[in-house]
Amino acid sequence: MNFLLALLPVIAIVALGRFMAWRDVLPEAGWRGIERICYILIFPALIVRVLANAPFDEAPWRIALALIGAQLVMTLLGWMAALSKSTARPSVGSIIQSN
């Protein structure tokens, strides 16, 4: 339930933006600026705010450590593929993007 409550502000902001775009409240150039501000500033601030209020004593630490470990292994594999001379560049891009 906490997960849904954390997503609710994000869903509300996206829905409000879609409604405003549908109503032609701003020209398209204005939306590009708003999208950039949201991507760089507002959504990261929202994530930090939610994480700051999260109860970490209930967090599934074993699962979190397993996910972080898997991410580190995939990063290492991507670097190894990038450094390998026999791996084609499009393949390296696919490995890194799927990580």
Coordinates of C-alpha atoms in Angstrom, one line a residue:
M1 CA 0.0 0.0 0.0
N2 CA 2.9 2.4 0.7
F3 CA 4.1 1.8 -2.8
L4 CA 0.8 3.0 -4.3
L5 CA 0.8 6.0 -2.0
A6 CA 4.3 6.8 -3.1
L7 CA 3.3 6.6 -6.8
L8 CA 0.1 8.6 -6.4
P9 CA 1.7 12.1 -6.6
V10 CA 3.6 11.0 -9.8
I11 CA 0.5 9.7 -11.4
A12 CA -1.4 12.9 -10.5
I13 CA 1.3 15.1 -12.0
V14 CA 1.4 13.1 -15.2
A15 CA -2.4 13.1 -15.5
L16 CA -2.5 16.9 -14.9
G17 CA 0.2 17.5 -17.6
R18 CA -1.7 15.3 -20.1
F19 CA -4.9 17.2 -19.4
M20 CA -3.3 20.5 -19.8
A21 CA -1.6 19.4 -23.0
W22 CA -4.9 18.2 -24.3
R23 CA -6.5 21.6 -23.5
D24 CA -3.6 23.4 -25.3
V25 CA -2.8 25.5 -22.2
L26 CA 0.8 26.1 -23.4
P27 CA 2.5 26.1 -26.8
E28 CA 4.7 23.0 -27.6
A29 CA 8.0 24.9 -26.9
G30 CA 6.7 25.7 -23.4
W31 CA 6.1 22.0 -22.7
R32 CA 9.7 21.2 -23.6
G33 CA 10.9 23.5 -20.8
I34 CA 8.4 22.0 -18.4
E35 CA 9.4 18.5 -19.3
R36 CA 13.1 19.3 -18.7
I37 CA 12.4 20.9 -15.3
C38 CA 10.3 17.9 -14.2
Y39 CA 13.0 15.4 -15.4
I40 CA 15.9 17.3 -13.8
L41 CA 14.4 18.8 -10.7
I42 CA 10.9 18.0 -9.7
F43 CA 10.8 14.1 -10.0
P44 CA 14.2 13.6 -8.3
A45 CA 13.1 15.9 -5.5
L46 CA 9.9 13.9 -5.1
I47 CA 11.8 10.7 -5.0
V48 CA 14.2 12.1 -2.3
R49 CA 11.2 13.3 -0.3
V50 CA 9.5 9.9 -0.4
L51 CA 12.7 8.1 0.5
A52 CA 13.3 10.5 3.4
N53 CA 10.0 9.6 4.9
A54 CA 10.2 5.9 4.2
P55 CA 10.4 3.4 7.1
F56 CA 13.7 1.7 6.4
D57 CA 13.4 -0.7 9.4
E58 CA 10.7 -2.6 7.3
A59 CA 12.8 -2.7 4.1
P60 CA 13.5 -6.1 2.5
W61 CA 17.3 -5.7 2.8
R62 CA 18.2 -9.1 1.4
I63 CA 16.2 -8.5 -1.8
A64 CA 17.7 -5.0 -2.1
L65 CA 21.3 -6.3 -1.7
A66 CA 20.6 -9.1 -4.2
L67 CA 19.3 -6.5 -6.8
I68 CA 22.3 -4.2 -6.2
G69 CA 24.6 -7.2 -6.6
A70 CA 23.0 -8.2 -9.8
Q71 CA 23.2 -4.7 -11.1
L72 CA 26.9 -4.6 -10.3
V73 CA 27.5 -7.9 -12.1
M74 CA 25.7 -6.7 -15.2
T75 CA 27.7 -3.4 -15.1
L76 CA 30.9 -5.4 -15.0
L77 CA 29.7 -7.6 -17.9
G78 CA 28.9 -4.4 -19.9
W79 CA 32.3 -2.9 -19.2
M80 CA 34.0 -6.2 -20.2
A81 CA 32.0 -6.3 -23.4
A82 CA 32.9 -2.7 -24.2
L83 CA 36.6 -3.4 -23.6
S84 CA 36.6 -6.5 -25.7
K85 CA 37.8 -6.0 -29.2
S86 CA 35.7 -9.0 -30.5
T87 CA 32.4 -7.6 -29.4
A88 CA 30.7 -5.4 -32.1
R89 CA 29.6 -1.9 -30.9
P90 CA 25.9 -2.5 -31.5
S91 CA 26.1 -5.5 -29.3
V92 CA 27.8 -3.5 -26.5
G93 CA 25.0 -1.0 -26.7
S94 CA 22.4 -3.7 -26.4
I95 CA 24.2 -5.2 -23.3
I96 CA 24.4 -1.8 -21.6
Q97 CA 20.8 -0.7 -22.4
S98 CA 19.4 -4.0 -21.2
N99 CA 21.3 -3.6 -17.9

